[in-house]
């Protein structure tokens, strides 16, 4: 592998490992366990499950992969605080959606060359991107990896990571 | 910049932004506020401050930059749970050490080419590295970035990030 391929490979491994840890964390939990709050009065685990699904789903249009798979996740899990908007989804539905979203992202990531990862993301215009070329897909991949880690740090307060 | 330089630049920005957020979080907090636990019975903010300093300090030998600056941080903040081993350091000492450690790391990172970031880290032998070339310095940079994010997710349960 060339240097750019190796650097990309490392970032893809970091994304995959964190996304997999989040999925593995939620997998064995009961509906009741998912009602647990990460700290008194803070988000429930169920909210974080839906939130990760919503944020990852939003990566499809942001990265120019395609349309959202599940835009209905935004109101209950992204635009609003926990419990503010009822979710129509069961915990099993949410787990399944997160798994499908992550799998579809992973499949798209595997098709891109380093140069394609360095292309602009869709929240930046061509003109802005000329001035700020670091606003690329790869930066989104890195920041979303840290975002998973941010919430793993909260989730682990309720149950150990696997 | 070539593709490998651009990918490295994105990862360095991600590291810096997270390390800076952690330092900015701790900066205005009083000794008393640093005694606060992230959740009932869990680590105090003071422990996480010392923990980040210890983990970042351990990156000097791990990345082959040089010896530890502050190995005395390990017993109270890395090898043992919060409160198990008394720390000789005040909160101000810890803040200063984290700042110095992060600054010295940043200076070292700025001197390395992409190829140097793809060299092995010192916890892997030459033979292992031939089979697993992804065990390189760049992977350490990425995983330590997510590590900061992991604890930021916990810290934000007590005070907002700045």
Short mmCIF file of C-alpha atoms in Angstrom, two decimals:
data_model
loop_
_atom_site.label_atom_id
_atom_site.label_comp_id
_atom_site.label_asym_id
_atom_site.label_seq_id
_atom_site.Cartn_x
_atom_site.Cartn_y
_atom_site.Cartn_z
CA UNK A 1 0.00 0.00 0.00
CA UNK A 2 1.10 3.57 -0.68
CA UNK A 3 1.34 6.06 2.20
CA UNK A 4 -2.06 7.62 1.50
CA UNK A 5 -3.69 4.17 1.39
CA UNK A 6 -2.06 3.22 4.69
CA UNK A 7 -3.23 6.41 6.41
CA UNK A 8 -6.76 5.88 5.11
CA UNK A 9 -6.65 2.23 6.20
CA UNK A 10 -5.79 3.28 9.75
CA UNK A 11 -8.68 5.75 9.88
CA UNK A 12 -11.12 3.19 8.49
CA UNK A 13 -10.00 0.67 11.11
CA UNK A 14 -10.55 3.27 13.84
CA UNK A 15 -14.06 4.06 12.56
CA UNK A 16 -14.98 0.36 12.26
CA UNK A 17 -13.66 -0.55 15.66
CA UNK A 18 -15.61 2.21 17.40
CA UNK A 19 -18.82 1.66 15.43
CA UNK A 20 -18.59 -2.07 16.17
CA UNK A 21 -18.05 -1.42 19.87
CA UNK A 22 -21.18 0.71 20.02
CA UNK A 23 -23.25 -1.96 18.26
CA UNK A 24 -21.83 -4.68 20.51
CA UNK A 25 -22.62 -2.61 23.58
CA UNK A 26 -26.32 -2.25 22.72
CA UNK A 27 -26.85 -5.78 21.34
CA UNK A 28 -27.44 -7.73 24.60
CA UNK A 29 -29.37 -5.04 26.50
CA UNK A 30 -33.05 -5.48 27.32
CA UNK A 31 -35.68 -2.79 26.68
CA UNK A 32 -35.58 -2.12 30.38
CA UNK A 33 -31.80 -1.77 30.50
CA UNK A 34 -31.96 0.66 27.59
CA UNK A 35 -34.21 2.89 29.70
CA UNK A 36 -31.26 3.45 32.05
CA UNK A 37 -29.82 6.98 32.16
CA UNK A 38 -26.07 7.48 31.70
CA UNK A 39 -26.18 9.74 34.78
CA UNK A 40 -29.09 11.00 36.89
CA UNK A 41 -31.41 13.12 34.73
CA UNK A 42 -29.28 12.69 31.57
CA UNK A 43 -29.86 10.83 28.30
CA UNK A 44 -31.12 7.28 28.38
CA UNK A 45 -29.14 4.56 26.59
CA UNK A 46 -32.07 4.22 24.20
CA UNK A 47 -31.61 7.86 23.18
CA UNK A 48 -27.91 7.32 22.49
CA UNK A 49 -28.74 4.27 20.38
CA UNK A 50 -31.17 6.31 18.28
CA UNK A 51 -28.79 9.27 18.27
CA UNK A 52 -25.89 7.28 16.83
CA UNK A 53 -28.23 5.83 14.20
CA UNK A 54 -29.46 9.35 13.28
CA UNK A 55 -25.97 10.89 13.14
CA UNK A 56 -24.60 8.02 11.06
CA UNK A 57 -27.65 8.13 8.77
CA UNK A 58 -27.00 11.84 8.19
CA UNK A 59 -23.55 10.89 6.84
CA UNK A 60 -25.11 9.54 3.62
CA UNK A 61 -26.07 12.97 2.22
CA UNK A 62 -23.20 14.76 4.03
CA UNK A 63 -20.63 12.55 2.31
CA UNK A 64 -22.51 12.48 -0.97
CA UNK A 65 -23.24 8.75 -0.77
CA UNK A 66 -26.97 9.12 -1.27
CA UNK A 67 -30.19 10.05 0.50
CA UNK A 68 -31.00 9.34 4.14
CA UNK A 69 -32.19 5.83 4.92
CA UNK A 70 -34.07 6.91 8.07
CA UNK A 71 -34.76 10.67 8.30
CA UNK A 72 -37.53 9.93 10.81
CA UNK A 73 -34.80 9.37 13.42
CA UNK A 74 -33.91 13.08 13.54
CA UNK A 75 -36.88 14.45 15.49
CA UNK A 76 -36.69 11.99 18.41
CA UNK A 77 -32.90 11.48 18.52
CA UNK A 78 -31.04 14.44 17.03
CA UNK A 79 -33.06 17.67 16.77
CA UNK A 80 -34.58 17.27 20.22
CA UNK A 81 -33.55 16.23 23.71
CA UNK A 82 -34.29 12.80 25.11
CA UNK A 83 -38.00 12.18 25.75
CA UNK A 84 -39.08 15.45 24.07
CA UNK A 85 -40.43 13.68 20.97
CA UNK A 86 -41.78 10.13 21.14
CA UNK A 87 -40.05 7.62 18.86
CA UNK A 88 -42.18 5.16 16.89
CA UNK A 89 -39.33 2.64 16.99
CA UNK A 90 -38.77 -0.25 19.37
CA UNK A 91 -35.28 -0.87 20.69
CA UNK A 92 -34.94 -3.80 18.30
CA UNK A 93 -35.91 -1.56 15.38
CA UNK A 94 -33.26 0.96 16.41
CA UNK A 95 -30.57 -1.69 16.79
CA UNK A 96 -31.42 -3.07 13.37
CA UNK A 97 -31.37 0.40 11.78
CA UNK A 98 -28.01 1.27 13.31
CA UNK A 99 -26.60 -2.02 12.01
CA UNK A 100 -27.97 -1.43 8.50
CA UNK A 101 -26.76 2.18 8.41
CA UNK A 102 -23.26 1.26 9.60
CA UNK A 103 -23.08 -1.61 7.10
CA UNK A 104 -24.11 0.64 4.20
CA UNK A 105 -21.55 3.30 5.25
CA UNK A 106 -18.83 0.68 5.49
CA UNK A 107 -19.65 -0.57 2.05
CA UNK A 108 -19.42 2.97 0.62
CA UNK A 109 -16.14 3.67 2.46
CA UNK A 110 -14.60 0.57 0.90
CA UNK A 111 -15.22 1.93 -2.60
CA UNK A 112 -13.43 5.26 -2.15
CA UNK A 113 -9.81 6.01 -2.93
CA UNK A 114 -7.82 8.38 -0.72
CA UNK A 115 -8.43 11.13 -3.31
CA UNK A 116 -12.17 10.53 -3.09
CA UNK A 117 -12.01 10.80 0.69
CA UNK A 118 -10.24 14.14 0.24
CA UNK A 119 -13.12 15.53 -1.85
CA UNK A 120 -15.38 18.11 -0.23
CA UNK A 121 -18.33 17.10 1.87
CA UNK A 122 -21.71 18.51 0.85
CA UNK A 123 -22.04 20.99 3.74
CA UNK A 124 -19.25 23.09 2.19
CA UNK A 125 -19.56 24.96 -1.13
CA UNK A 126 -17.01 24.69 -3.94
CA UNK A 127 -15.83 28.21 -3.17
CA UNK A 128 -15.43 27.61 0.57
CA UNK A 129 -13.68 24.33 -0.17
CA UNK A 130 -11.06 26.08 -2.30
CA UNK A 131 -10.14 28.20 0.73
CA UNK A 132 -10.57 25.42 3.30
CA UNK A 133 -9.63 22.13 1.64
CA UNK A 134 -9.53 20.40 5.02
CA UNK A 135 -13.34 20.38 5.02
CA UNK A 136 -13.34 17.04 3.28
CA UNK A 137 -14.99 13.65 3.70
CA UNK A 138 -11.98 12.31 5.58
CA UNK A 139 -12.38 14.97 8.28
CA UNK A 140 -16.01 13.90 8.66
CA UNK A 141 -14.91 10.29 9.05
CA UNK A 142 -12.46 11.29 11.81
CA UNK A 143 -14.91 13.54 13.65
CA UNK A 144 -17.67 10.95 13.52
CA UNK A 145 -15.24 8.36 14.91
CA UNK A 146 -14.52 10.62 17.88
CA UNK A 147 -18.27 11.23 18.20
CA UNK A 148 -18.85 7.50 18.71
CA UNK A 149 -16.04 7.50 21.29
CA UNK A 150 -17.62 10.50 23.05
CA UNK A 151 -20.85 8.55 23.59
CA UNK A 152 -19.05 5.27 24.38
CA UNK A 153 -17.47 7.16 27.26
CA UNK A 154 -20.96 7.89 28.54
CA UNK A 155 -22.41 4.45 27.83
CA UNK A 156 -19.66 2.71 29.79
CA UNK A 157 -20.92 4.45 32.93
CA UNK A 158 -23.89 2.06 32.90
CA UNK A 159 -22.46 -1.24 31.62
CA UNK A 160 -18.94 -2.36 30.71
CA UNK A 161 -17.91 -2.32 27.04
CA UNK A 162 -17.46 -5.73 25.44
CA UNK B 1 -0.20 19.18 -0.36
CA UNK B 2 -0.06 15.60 -1.58
CA UNK B 3 -2.81 13.16 -0.60
CA UNK B 4 -0.82 11.63 2.25
CA UNK B 5 -0.02 15.08 3.65
CA UNK B 6 -3.69 16.08 3.47
CA UNK B 7 -4.82 12.93 5.28
CA UNK B 8 -2.20 13.48 7.98
CA UNK B 9 -3.20 17.15 8.27
CA UNK B 10 -6.82 16.14 8.93
CA UNK B 11 -5.80 13.71 11.66
CA UNK B 12 -3.50 16.27 13.29
CA UNK B 13 -6.32 18.83 13.29
CA UNK B 14 -8.62 16.27 14.94
CA UNK B 15 -6.05 15.50 17.64
CA UNK B 16 -5.37 19.20 18.31
CA UNK B 17 -9.00 20.16 18.45
CA UNK B 18 -9.83 17.44 20.98
CA UNK B 19 -6.72 18.00 23.11
CA UNK B 20 -7.46 21.74 23.14
CA UNK B 21 -11.07 21.14 24.14
CA UNK B 22 -9.96 19.06 27.11
CA UNK B 23 -7.48 21.72 28.26
CA UNK B 24 -10.08 24.47 27.81
CA UNK B 25 -12.59 22.45 29.81
CA UNK B 26 -10.31 22.12 32.84
CA UNK B 27 -8.81 25.64 32.72
CA UNK B 28 -11.51 27.65 34.56
CA UNK B 29 -12.51 25.00 37.12
CA UNK B 30 -11.75 25.49 40.82
CA UNK B 31 -10.11 22.81 43.01
CA UNK B 32 -13.57 22.21 44.42
CA UNK B 33 -15.21 21.83 41.02
CA UNK B 34 -12.51 19.35 40.03
CA UNK B 35 -13.57 17.17 42.96
CA UNK B 36 -16.91 16.63 41.25
CA UNK B 37 -17.64 13.08 40.02
CA UNK B 38 -18.74 12.53 36.41
CA UNK B 39 -21.54 10.32 37.80
CA UNK B 40 -22.30 9.13 41.33
CA UNK B 41 -19.42 7.01 42.62
CA UNK B 42 -17.38 7.37 39.40
CA UNK B 43 -14.14 9.17 38.57
CA UNK B 44 -13.66 12.75 39.69
CA UNK B 45 -12.80 15.40 37.10
CA UNK B 46 -9.42 15.73 38.82
CA UNK B 47 -8.71 12.07 38.05
CA UNK B 48 -9.57 12.55 34.38
CA UNK B 49 -7.27 15.58 34.24
CA UNK B 50 -4.39 13.54 35.64
CA UNK B 51 -5.40 10.54 33.50
CA UNK B 52 -5.22 12.49 30.24
CA UNK B 53 -1.84 13.91 31.30
CA UNK B 54 -0.55 10.39 32.11
CA UNK B 55 -1.84 8.82 28.89
CA UNK B 56 -0.46 11.63 26.74
CA UNK B 57 2.85 11.52 28.60
CA UNK B 58 3.09 7.80 27.84
CA UNK B 59 2.94 8.67 24.12
CA UNK B 60 6.54 9.97 24.23
CA UNK B 61 8.16 6.53 24.59
CA UNK B 62 5.33 4.74 22.74
CA UNK B 63 5.89 6.89 19.66
CA UNK B 64 9.65 6.93 20.05
CA UNK B 65 9.80 10.67 20.72
CA UNK B 66 11.76 10.32 23.94
CA UNK B 67 11.42 9.44 27.62
CA UNK B 68 8.42 10.22 29.80
CA UNK B 69 8.26 13.76 31.16
CA UNK B 70 6.10 12.77 34.16
CA UNK B 71 6.13 9.04 34.96
CA UNK B 72 4.96 9.84 38.49
CA UNK B 73 1.47 10.41 37.05
CA UNK B 74 0.95 6.71 36.36
CA UNK B 75 0.35 5.41 39.87
CA UNK B 76 -2.37 7.91 40.83
CA UNK B 77 -3.98 8.38 37.42
CA UNK B 78 -3.41 5.36 35.17
CA UNK B 79 -2.40 2.17 36.95
CA UNK B 80 -4.93 2.64 39.75
CA UNK B 81 -8.50 3.73 40.18
CA UNK B 82 -9.45 7.19 41.37
CA UNK B 83 -8.54 7.87 45.02
CA UNK B 84 -6.59 4.57 45.37
CA UNK B 85 -3.17 6.30 45.31
CA UNK B 86 -2.74 9.87 46.55
CA UNK B 87 -1.33 12.32 44.03
CA UNK B 88 1.37 14.75 45.11
CA UNK B 89 0.12 17.25 42.50
CA UNK B 90 -2.24 20.17 42.91
CA UNK B 91 -4.86 20.79 40.25
CA UNK B 92 -2.76 23.67 38.92
CA UNK B 93 0.27 21.38 38.67
CA UNK B 94 -1.78 18.87 36.70
CA UNK B 95 -3.18 21.50 34.36
CA UNK B 96 0.31 22.81 33.72
CA UNK B 97 1.69 19.33 33.10
CA UNK B 98 -1.08 18.45 30.65
CA UNK B 99 -0.41 21.71 28.80
CA UNK B 100 3.34 21.06 28.62
CA UNK B 101 2.89 17.45 27.55
CA UNK B 102 0.39 18.35 24.81
CA UNK B 103 2.65 21.17 23.59
CA UNK B 104 5.69 18.87 23.39
CA UNK B 105 3.68 16.22 21.52
CA UNK B 106 2.38 18.81 19.08
CA UNK B 107 5.89 20.01 18.42
CA UNK B 108 7.06 16.43 17.70
CA UNK B 109 4.05 15.72 15.46
CA UNK B 110 4.87 18.78 13.37
CA UNK B 111 8.32 17.37 12.55
CA UNK B 112 7.14 14.03 11.14
CA UNK B 113 6.38 13.24 7.53
CA UNK B 114 3.53 10.88 6.64
CA UNK B 115 6.11 8.09 6.20
CA UNK B 116 7.43 8.74 9.70
CA UNK B 117 3.89 8.53 11.08
CA UNK B 118 3.56 5.15 9.35
CA UNK B 119 6.61 3.77 11.16
CA UNK B 120 6.02 1.25 13.92
CA UNK B 121 5.30 2.30 17.45
CA UNK B 122 7.58 0.92 20.15
CA UNK B 123 5.05 -1.52 21.67
CA UNK B 124 5.33 -3.67 18.54
CA UNK B 125 8.47 -5.58 17.50
CA UNK B 126 10.01 -5.39 14.03
CA UNK B 127 8.79 -8.91 13.32
CA UNK B 128 5.23 -8.24 14.45
CA UNK B 129 5.22 -5.01 12.48
CA UNK B 130 6.09 -6.82 9.27
CA UNK B 131 2.91 -8.90 9.69
CA UNK B 132 0.76 -6.06 11.09
CA UNK B 133 1.95 -2.82 9.49
CA UNK B 134 -1.16 -1.03 10.73
CA UNK B 135 0.38 -0.96 14.22
CA UNK B 136 2.00 2.36 13.45
CA UNK B 137 2.30 5.78 15.07
CA UNK B 138 -0.60 7.11 13.06
CA UNK B 139 -2.94 4.51 14.57
CA UNK B 140 -1.81 5.61 18.01
CA UNK B 141 -2.57 9.23 17.11
CA UNK B 142 -6.08 8.25 16.00
CA UNK B 143 -6.81 6.06 19.01
CA UNK B 144 -5.55 8.68 21.46
CA UNK B 145 -7.76 11.26 19.75
CA UNK B 146 -10.79 9.05 20.33
CA UNK B 147 -9.58 8.48 23.90
CA UNK B 148 -9.77 12.22 24.56
CA UNK B 149 -13.26 12.23 23.04
CA UNK B 150 -14.26 9.28 25.25
CA UNK B 151 -13.45 11.27 28.38
CA UNK B 152 -14.86 14.55 27.00
CA UNK B 153 -18.16 12.69 26.75
CA UNK B 154 -17.91 12.02 30.47
CA UNK B 155 -16.63 15.46 31.46
CA UNK B 156 -19.52 17.20 29.72
CA UNK B 157 -21.91 15.52 32.16
CA UNK B 158 -20.67 17.95 34.83
CA UNK B 159 -20.04 21.21 32.94
CA UNK B 160 -20.61 22.29 29.32
CA UNK B 161 -17.68 22.15 26.90
CA UNK B 162 -16.35 25.52 25.75
#
